Amino acid sequence: MNFNSNFKNIAENYLFAEVADRASKYTAAHPDKKVLKLGIGDVTLPLAPAVIEALHAAVDEMAVKESFKGYGPYEGYAFLREGIKGYYADMGVSVGADEIFVSDGAKSDLGNILDIFAKDNTVLVPDPVYPVYVDTNIMAGRKIVYADATEANGFLPMPDYKVNADVIYICSPNNPTGAAYTVAQLGEWVKYALEKKAVILYDAAYESFITEDGLARSIYQVEGAKACAIEFCSLSKLAGFTGTRCGYTVIPHSLACDGYSANKLWFRRQATKFNAAPYIIQRGAAAVYTPRGMAQIKQNLAVYQRNASLIAQCMDDLGIWYTGGKNSPYIWLKCPNGMGSWEFFDFLLNNAQVVGTPGAGFGKNGEGFFRLTAFGSEDTTREAVDRIKAVIK
Ligand code: PLP
């Protein structure tokens, strides 16, 4: 027997462990100081009441023979897929319920989707990036090329026709940079993908943070995208489902190559290896897409959006260059006074007792940048912003 030797090629992901380690060492040495955490990418507000009621009701259904549910449809229950379809319709995008596949989160689907692609495909990934895209492809032994996201392009790289790629990852609004593409910019990527006969894997996990017109919430707002793009989304950031686990993937019927339908391949893959999310969770998720559920989750999103604005305003006041903050829970800032990512991490921890995430941990182009997140409480965010202002000259 041999193990998959590609695992040797995955970089040890020490980023969050190192952040936690430095923060806890600081706390141990300074027990009197209150450390504020603006590094987490996880939500902090509880599930909306409409979701909780639906979860409880579904638990009760499972207790009664007449309403008990065993295995459900591989692609998810129609009641949830119809709700998601309606969510897309509200943003002016038409997707069929049979083009939506429910799962236990976008992370699983982003990793699992690689099952339907040939091993020798070349993958194009932006740098810096959400590490899942890189690590899953390294595990599968695929060749990765990088699209440089930098200050010069506002951390929104555009296609380079000299580069050939088969699978293209786009995350917008982006984690970690918070930068978001306009529909027109995504149109350039769709044009490139169609010309290269490539597929775009579009991660829309943060679409619910978009407030400005012209920015894309779905890649299917772009004409032609249904022939070349798969969209991944999740209830994690939309509705606080990070621990509850529910997401979905949209695969249009028109996405096909060499006689293969991507939708059919994915259905086959899911039917073989997966059984959608639990019935109870899908009932809770469906409540998100009701008018009452949507109104409630918007209140939670507004808290995070206010926090993001507070941090962005702080950067404006300090004259610090940043992306995100306006259509994203992430603020990606240029470390002041030429500091490196970890240098700025230590500076903020030691002087302001604020913890963020060093950009260098997300790729080589992240060096010299730093990520703050809006998922803390409003009080924590306000206090952190005041402290940051006091220590940066
Ligand atoms: N995509 C991006 C860009 C993310 O940042 C995250 C989580 O932080 C995910 C996907 C994973 O989402 P889920 O909780 O649905 O697995």
Short mmCIF file of C-alpha atoms and ligand atoms in Angstrom, two decimals:
data_model
loop_
_atom_site.label_atom_id
_atom_site.label_comp_id
_atom_site.label_asym_id
_atom_site.label_seq_id
_atom_site.Cartn_x
_atom_site.Cartn_y
_atom_site.Cartn_z
CA MET A 1 0.00 0.00 0.00
CA ASN A 2 1.13 3.57 -0.72
CA PHE A 3 -0.28 6.80 0.60
CA ASN A 4 -0.97 9.74 -1.71
CA SER A 5 2.47 11.31 -1.89
CA ASN A 6 0.97 14.62 -3.09
CA PHE A 7 0.20 15.35 0.55
CA LYS A 8 3.92 15.96 0.97
CA ASN A 9 3.58 18.96 -1.33
CA ILE A 10 0.97 20.75 0.77
CA ALA A 11 2.39 23.59 2.81
CA GLU A 12 1.94 23.11 6.53
CA ASN A 13 -0.96 25.42 7.35
CA TYR A 14 0.38 27.09 10.41
CA LEU A 15 -1.28 30.48 9.87
CA PHE A 16 -4.17 30.35 12.34
CA ALA A 17 -2.24 28.13 14.76
CA GLU A 18 0.62 30.64 14.78
CA VAL A 19 -1.82 33.53 15.25
CA ALA A 20 -3.47 31.75 18.20
CA ASP A 21 -0.10 30.81 19.66
CA ARG A 22 1.29 34.37 19.57
CA ALA A 23 -1.99 35.76 20.99
CA SER A 24 -2.09 33.25 23.86
CA LYS A 25 1.58 33.81 24.72
CA TYR A 26 0.88 37.54 24.87
CA THR A 27 -2.17 37.00 27.12
CA ALA A 28 -0.17 34.74 29.43
CA ALA A 29 2.54 37.38 29.77
CA HIS A 30 0.03 40.27 30.16
CA PRO A 31 -2.98 38.87 32.07
CA ASP A 32 -4.21 42.41 32.83
CA LYS A 33 -4.62 43.34 29.14
CA LYS A 34 -7.80 42.64 27.17
CA VAL A 35 -6.98 41.26 23.72
CA LEU A 36 -9.55 42.01 20.99
CA LYS A 37 -9.87 39.49 18.14
CA LEU A 38 -10.52 40.82 14.67
CA GLY A 39 -8.92 37.86 12.99
CA ILE A 40 -11.73 35.34 12.87
CA GLY A 41 -13.53 34.44 9.66
CA ASP A 42 -16.40 32.87 11.57
CA VAL A 43 -19.77 34.42 12.33
CA THR A 44 -20.68 35.23 15.93
CA LEU A 45 -24.42 36.04 15.90
CA PRO A 46 -26.92 33.21 16.55
CA LEU A 47 -29.25 31.70 13.96
CA ALA A 48 -32.38 33.69 13.11
CA PRO A 49 -35.58 32.81 15.05
CA ALA A 50 -37.32 31.64 11.84
CA VAL A 51 -34.49 29.14 11.29
CA ILE A 52 -34.58 27.91 14.89
CA GLU A 53 -38.35 27.35 14.70
CA ALA A 54 -37.98 25.40 11.45
CA LEU A 55 -35.21 23.27 12.99
CA HIS A 56 -37.35 22.48 16.04
CA ALA A 57 -40.36 21.62 13.88
CA ALA A 58 -38.20 19.30 11.76
CA VAL A 59 -36.86 17.56 14.86
CA ASP A 60 -40.46 16.93 15.94
CA GLU A 61 -41.28 15.52 12.49
CA MET A 62 -38.47 13.01 12.91
CA ALA A 63 -40.08 11.77 16.15
CA VAL A 64 -43.31 10.66 14.45
CA LYS A 65 -43.63 7.63 12.16
CA GLU A 66 -45.83 9.45 9.64
CA SER A 67 -43.39 12.35 9.10
CA PHE A 68 -40.07 10.60 9.80
CA LYS A 69 -37.52 10.92 6.97
CA GLY A 70 -34.78 8.49 5.99
CA TYR A 71 -32.42 9.04 3.07
CA GLY A 72 -33.36 12.11 1.07
CA PRO A 73 -32.69 13.04 -2.55
CA TYR A 74 -28.96 13.16 -3.39
CA GLU A 75 -29.36 16.68 -4.76
CA GLY A 76 -31.31 18.00 -1.77
CA TYR A 77 -35.04 18.39 -1.10
CA ALA A 78 -37.11 20.28 -3.66
CA PHE A 79 -38.47 22.64 -0.96
CA LEU A 80 -34.95 24.00 -0.37
CA ARG A 81 -33.84 24.02 -4.00
CA GLU A 82 -37.02 25.98 -4.88
CA GLY A 83 -36.18 28.49 -2.11
CA ILE A 84 -32.66 28.95 -3.49
CA LYS A 85 -34.06 29.28 -7.02
CA GLY A 86 -36.31 32.10 -5.73
CA TYR A 87 -33.30 33.80 -4.12
CA TYR A 88 -31.58 33.87 -7.53
CA ALA A 89 -34.77 35.08 -9.22
CA ASP A 90 -34.83 38.02 -6.78
CA MET A 91 -31.40 39.06 -8.04
CA GLY A 92 -32.59 38.73 -11.64
CA VAL A 93 -30.89 35.39 -12.33
CA SER A 94 -32.77 32.41 -13.66
CA VAL A 95 -31.50 28.99 -12.54
CA GLY A 96 -33.49 25.76 -12.58
CA ALA A 97 -34.13 23.88 -9.33
CA ASP A 98 -32.57 20.87 -11.10
CA GLU A 99 -29.38 22.88 -11.59
CA ILE A 100 -29.01 23.34 -7.79
CA PHE A 101 -27.32 20.73 -5.59
CA VAL A 102 -27.60 21.08 -1.82
CA SER A 103 -24.65 20.13 0.35
CA ASP A 104 -23.15 20.49 3.81
CA GLY A 105 -21.24 23.62 2.80
CA ALA A 106 -19.25 25.26 0.05
CA LYS A 107 -15.93 23.96 1.33
CA SER A 108 -16.90 20.32 0.70
CA ASP A 109 -18.24 21.08 -2.77
CA LEU A 110 -15.17 23.14 -3.71
CA GLY A 111 -12.98 20.18 -2.84
CA ASN A 112 -15.26 17.44 -4.18
CA ILE A 113 -15.94 19.08 -7.56
CA LEU A 114 -12.45 18.11 -8.65
CA ASP A 115 -13.71 14.52 -8.99
CA ILE A 116 -15.40 15.47 -12.26
CA PHE A 117 -12.31 17.01 -13.88
CA ALA A 118 -9.41 15.24 -15.58
CA LYS A 119 -6.20 14.96 -13.55
CA ASP A 120 -4.11 16.71 -16.21
CA ASN A 121 -6.13 19.94 -16.17
CA THR A 122 -4.17 23.09 -15.39
CA VAL A 123 -5.68 25.16 -12.63
CA LEU A 124 -5.54 28.96 -12.38
CA VAL A 125 -5.77 30.35 -8.87
CA PRO A 126 -5.44 33.95 -7.70
CA ASP A 127 -2.73 34.79 -5.16
CA PRO A 128 -3.53 35.60 -2.35
CA VAL A 129 -6.38 33.16 -1.98
CA TYR A 130 -8.63 31.03 0.23
CA PRO A 131 -6.23 28.07 0.78
CA VAL A 132 -8.80 25.35 -0.05
CA TYR A 133 -8.45 25.89 -3.83
CA VAL A 134 -4.71 25.36 -3.75
CA ASP A 135 -4.53 22.50 -1.26
CA THR A 136 -7.29 20.41 -2.89
CA ASN A 137 -5.54 20.62 -6.25
CA ILE A 138 -2.15 19.80 -4.78
CA MET A 139 -3.69 16.73 -3.10
CA ALA A 140 -4.91 15.64 -6.54
CA GLY A 141 -1.49 16.32 -8.10
CA ARG A 142 -2.69 19.05 -10.48
CA LYS A 143 -0.55 21.76 -11.99
CA ILE A 144 -1.39 25.19 -10.55
CA VAL A 145 -0.64 28.55 -12.13
CA TYR A 146 -1.23 31.77 -10.24
CA ALA A 147 -2.93 35.03 -11.21
CA ASP A 148 -1.24 37.82 -9.30
CA ALA A 149 -3.61 39.91 -7.21
CA THR A 150 -1.75 43.04 -6.14
CA GLU A 151 -2.19 46.60 -5.04
CA ALA A 152 -1.69 47.62 -8.69
CA ASN A 153 -4.78 45.72 -9.86
CA GLY A 154 -6.79 46.38 -6.70
CA PHE A 155 -6.44 42.65 -5.85
CA LEU A 156 -8.73 41.90 -8.80
CA PRO A 157 -6.57 40.16 -11.43
CA MET A 158 -7.92 40.13 -14.97
CA PRO A 159 -7.37 37.39 -17.57
CA ASP A 160 -4.02 37.08 -19.31
CA TYR A 161 -4.51 35.37 -22.68
CA LYS A 162 -0.88 34.22 -22.69
CA VAL A 163 -1.75 31.92 -19.78
CA ASN A 164 -3.59 28.70 -20.60
CA ALA A 165 -5.83 27.25 -17.95
CA ASP A 166 -8.58 24.64 -17.85
CA VAL A 167 -10.05 25.33 -14.43
CA ILE A 168 -10.22 28.91 -13.13
CA TYR A 169 -11.04 29.82 -9.54
CA ILE A 170 -12.69 33.17 -8.85
CA CYS A 171 -13.83 34.24 -5.40
CA SER A 172 -15.82 37.46 -5.23
CA PRO A 173 -16.18 39.21 -2.82
CA ASN A 174 -12.83 37.72 -2.07
CA ASN A 175 -11.47 36.05 1.02
CA PRO A 176 -9.01 37.38 2.16
CA THR A 177 -8.93 40.66 0.19
CA GLY A 178 -12.59 41.69 0.29
CA ALA A 179 -12.23 42.90 -3.30
CA ALA A 180 -15.31 42.32 -5.49
CA TYR A 181 -15.59 42.14 -9.28
CA THR A 182 -18.12 44.12 -11.27
CA VAL A 183 -20.40 42.23 -13.63
CA ALA A 184 -18.42 43.79 -16.49
CA GLN A 185 -15.08 42.53 -15.12
CA LEU A 186 -16.51 39.04 -14.68
CA GLY A 187 -17.65 39.34 -18.28
CA GLU A 188 -13.95 39.48 -19.26
CA TRP A 189 -13.29 36.27 -17.34
CA VAL A 190 -16.27 34.56 -18.99
CA LYS A 191 -14.96 35.62 -22.41
CA TYR A 192 -11.54 34.20 -21.55
CA ALA A 193 -13.00 30.94 -20.22
CA LEU A 194 -15.13 30.45 -23.33
CA GLU A 195 -12.16 31.10 -25.59
CA LYS A 196 -9.88 28.72 -23.64
CA LYS A 197 -12.69 26.13 -23.29
CA ALA A 198 -12.10 26.37 -19.55
CA VAL A 199 -14.48 26.20 -16.62
CA ILE A 200 -14.80 28.92 -13.96
CA LEU A 201 -15.34 27.71 -10.41
CA TYR A 202 -17.03 30.77 -8.93
CA ASP A 203 -17.11 31.04 -5.15
CA ALA A 204 -19.93 33.37 -4.13
CA ALA A 205 -19.73 32.60 -0.38
CA TYR A 206 -19.76 36.33 0.47
CA GLU A 207 -22.29 37.57 -2.11
CA SER A 208 -24.72 38.62 0.63
CA PHE A 209 -22.32 41.41 1.63
CA ILE A 210 -22.63 43.20 -1.69
CA THR A 211 -24.47 46.47 -1.45
CA GLU A 212 -23.18 48.46 -4.41
CA ASP A 213 -24.80 48.37 -7.85
CA GLY A 214 -22.72 46.98 -10.66
CA LEU A 215 -20.90 44.44 -8.50
CA ALA A 216 -21.70 40.81 -9.23
CA ARG A 217 -23.60 38.66 -6.75
CA SER A 218 -23.66 35.70 -9.11
CA ILE A 219 -21.54 34.87 -12.12
CA TYR A 220 -24.76 34.07 -13.97
CA GLN A 221 -25.43 37.80 -14.13
CA VAL A 222 -22.91 37.61 -16.98
CA GLU A 223 -24.25 36.52 -20.35
CA GLY A 224 -22.64 33.30 -21.50
CA ALA A 225 -21.60 32.22 -17.99
CA LYS A 226 -23.97 29.25 -17.99
CA ALA A 227 -21.82 27.64 -20.68
CA CYS A 228 -18.61 27.91 -18.65
CA ALA A 229 -19.21 28.42 -14.91
CA ILE A 230 -20.12 26.49 -11.79
CA GLU A 231 -21.18 28.57 -8.79
CA PHE A 232 -20.60 27.62 -5.15
CA CYS A 233 -22.47 29.32 -2.38
CA SER A 234 -23.27 28.78 1.22
CA LEU A 235 -25.58 29.73 4.04
CA SER A 236 -22.55 30.12 6.31
CA LYS A 237 -22.05 33.84 5.94
CA LEU A 238 -25.53 34.60 4.60
CA ALA A 239 -27.35 33.13 7.58
CA GLY A 240 -24.79 32.12 10.21
CA PHE A 241 -24.70 28.43 9.20
CA THR A 242 -20.94 27.92 9.73
CA GLY A 243 -21.64 25.36 12.46
CA THR A 244 -25.02 24.21 11.16
CA ARG A 245 -23.55 23.36 7.70
CA CYS A 246 -25.49 23.94 4.54
CA GLY A 247 -24.41 25.16 1.13
CA TYR A 248 -25.13 24.53 -2.51
CA THR A 249 -23.60 24.35 -5.96
CA VAL A 250 -25.22 25.50 -9.17
CA ILE A 251 -24.32 23.56 -12.34
CA PRO A 252 -26.21 24.72 -15.43
CA HIS A 253 -27.36 22.11 -17.94
CA SER A 254 -25.63 24.08 -20.67
CA LEU A 255 -22.18 23.43 -19.16
CA ALA A 256 -20.91 20.56 -21.30
CA CYS A 257 -17.73 19.36 -22.98
CA ASP A 258 -16.95 16.43 -25.30
CA GLY A 259 -20.44 15.03 -24.82
CA TYR A 260 -20.28 15.16 -21.02
CA SER A 261 -22.79 17.23 -19.07
CA ALA A 262 -21.21 18.70 -15.92
CA ASN A 263 -24.60 18.61 -14.21
CA LYS A 264 -24.96 14.87 -14.91
CA LEU A 265 -21.39 14.10 -13.86
CA TRP A 266 -21.87 15.93 -10.57
CA PHE A 267 -25.20 14.19 -9.94
CA ARG A 268 -23.46 10.86 -10.53
CA ARG A 269 -20.59 11.83 -8.23
CA GLN A 270 -22.92 12.98 -5.46
CA ALA A 271 -25.15 9.90 -5.79
CA THR A 272 -22.05 7.73 -5.34
CA LYS A 273 -20.33 9.53 -2.49
CA PHE A 274 -22.83 11.84 -0.77
CA ASN A 275 -26.38 12.15 0.49
CA ALA A 276 -27.02 15.92 0.70
CA ALA A 277 -27.41 17.70 4.04
CA PRO A 278 -29.59 16.26 6.83
CA TYR A 279 -33.37 16.79 6.44
CA ILE A 280 -33.51 18.83 9.66
CA ILE A 281 -30.79 21.18 8.43
CA GLN A 282 -32.42 21.56 5.03
CA ARG A 283 -35.69 22.57 6.76
CA GLY A 284 -33.78 25.19 8.77
CA ALA A 285 -32.07 26.37 5.58
CA ALA A 286 -35.37 26.67 3.72
CA ALA A 287 -36.58 29.09 6.41
CA VAL A 288 -33.77 31.48 5.38
CA TYR A 289 -35.45 31.93 2.00
CA THR A 290 -38.86 32.88 3.42
CA PRO A 291 -39.72 36.62 3.68
CA ARG A 292 -39.59 36.43 7.50
CA GLY A 293 -36.29 34.53 7.55
CA MET A 294 -34.73 36.86 5.01
CA ALA A 295 -35.78 39.94 7.02
CA GLN A 296 -34.21 38.45 10.16
CA ILE A 297 -30.91 37.45 8.58
CA LYS A 298 -30.64 40.90 7.02
CA GLN A 299 -30.60 42.34 10.53
CA ASN A 300 -27.64 40.14 11.41
CA LEU A 301 -25.84 40.98 8.18
CA ALA A 302 -26.39 44.67 8.93
CA VAL A 303 -24.42 44.28 12.19
CA TYR A 304 -21.43 42.85 10.33
CA GLN A 305 -21.77 45.46 7.60
CA ARG A 306 -21.74 48.26 10.19
CA ASN A 307 -18.60 46.75 11.73
CA ALA A 308 -16.95 46.58 8.30
CA SER A 309 -17.80 50.25 7.70
CA LEU A 310 -16.30 51.20 11.07
CA ILE A 311 -13.02 49.48 10.20
CA ALA A 312 -13.00 50.92 6.67
CA GLN A 313 -13.65 54.41 8.07
CA CYS A 314 -10.72 53.94 10.45
CA MET A 315 -8.44 53.13 7.48
CA ASP A 316 -9.77 56.16 5.60
CA ASP A 317 -9.04 58.37 8.63
CA LEU A 318 -5.51 56.97 8.92
CA GLY A 319 -4.86 57.26 5.18
CA ILE A 320 -4.16 53.52 4.94
CA TRP A 321 -4.73 51.80 1.57
CA TYR A 322 -7.18 48.91 1.70
CA THR A 323 -9.64 46.82 -0.26
CA GLY A 324 -12.95 45.40 0.98
CA GLY A 325 -14.92 46.76 3.88
CA LYS A 326 -17.72 48.04 1.68
CA ASN A 327 -19.05 44.89 0.05
CA SER A 328 -17.32 42.37 2.23
CA PRO A 329 -16.79 41.44 5.88
CA TYR A 330 -13.03 41.60 5.24
CA ILE A 331 -10.77 44.63 5.27
CA TRP A 332 -7.46 43.96 3.57
CA LEU A 333 -5.06 46.72 4.44
CA LYS A 334 -1.56 47.67 3.48
CA CYS A 335 0.59 47.46 6.58
CA PRO A 336 1.56 51.00 7.56
CA ASN A 337 5.12 52.32 7.53
CA GLY A 338 6.37 49.53 5.25
CA MET A 339 5.90 46.85 7.89
CA GLY A 340 5.73 43.18 6.90
CA SER A 341 2.58 41.16 7.65
CA TRP A 342 3.93 39.43 10.78
CA GLU A 343 5.73 42.56 11.90
CA PHE A 344 2.43 44.44 11.82
CA PHE A 345 0.71 41.54 13.59
CA ASP A 346 3.18 41.83 16.48
CA PHE A 347 2.97 45.61 16.45
CA LEU A 348 -0.84 45.60 16.77
CA LEU A 349 -0.82 42.86 19.40
CA ASN A 350 1.84 44.51 21.55
CA ASN A 351 0.66 48.09 21.24
CA ALA A 352 -3.12 47.89 20.75
CA GLN A 353 -3.85 44.32 21.90
CA VAL A 354 -5.71 43.72 18.63
CA VAL A 355 -5.37 40.43 16.75
CA GLY A 356 -5.77 40.24 12.99
CA THR A 357 -4.50 37.87 10.30
CA PRO A 358 -1.17 38.39 8.49
CA GLY A 359 -1.76 38.55 4.74
CA ALA A 360 1.43 36.58 4.05
CA GLY A 361 -0.43 33.46 5.20
CA PHE A 362 -2.70 33.60 2.11
CA GLY A 363 -0.01 33.61 -0.58
CA LYS A 364 3.19 35.41 -1.58
CA ASN A 365 1.32 38.53 -2.72
CA GLY A 366 -0.19 38.83 0.74
CA GLU A 367 3.15 39.87 2.24
CA GLY A 368 2.92 43.44 3.54
CA PHE A 369 -0.86 43.18 3.90
CA PHE A 370 -3.16 42.34 6.78
CA ARG A 371 -6.75 41.09 7.13
CA LEU A 372 -9.24 42.40 9.67
CA THR A 373 -12.74 40.96 9.87
CA ALA A 374 -16.13 42.40 10.74
CA PHE A 375 -17.51 39.28 12.43
CA GLY A 376 -16.86 40.46 15.99
CA SER A 377 -19.40 42.31 18.13
CA GLU A 378 -20.03 45.98 17.53
CA ASP A 379 -18.49 46.89 20.92
CA THR A 380 -15.32 44.90 20.21
CA THR A 381 -15.01 46.42 16.76
CA ARG A 382 -15.46 49.98 18.06
CA GLU A 383 -12.92 49.48 20.79
CA ALA A 384 -10.44 47.86 18.40
CA VAL A 385 -10.80 50.69 15.92
CA ASP A 386 -10.18 53.28 18.65
CA ARG A 387 -7.08 51.44 19.78
CA ILE A 388 -5.74 51.08 16.22
CA LYS A 389 -6.23 54.82 15.66
CA ALA A 390 -4.35 55.58 18.84
CA VAL A 391 -1.23 53.60 17.94
CA ILE A 392 -0.80 54.25 14.21
CA LYS A 393 0.90 57.48 13.34
N1 PLP B 1 -15.39 29.92 0.36
C1 PLP B 1 -14.75 30.92 0.99
C2 PLP B 1 -14.07 31.95 0.19
C3 PLP B 1 -14.70 30.96 2.39
O1 PLP B 1 -14.04 31.95 3.02
C4 PLP B 1 -15.34 29.95 3.13
C5 PLP B 1 -15.32 29.93 4.59
O2 PLP B 1 -14.73 30.71 5.28
C6 PLP B 1 -15.98 28.93 2.42
C7 PLP B 1 -15.99 28.94 1.04
C8 PLP B 1 -16.58 27.76 3.14
O3 PLP B 1 -17.89 27.92 3.39
P1 PLP B 1 -18.73 26.78 4.09
O4 PLP B 1 -18.84 27.14 5.53
O5 PLP B 1 -20.04 26.80 3.37
O6 PLP B 1 -18.03 25.48 3.90
#
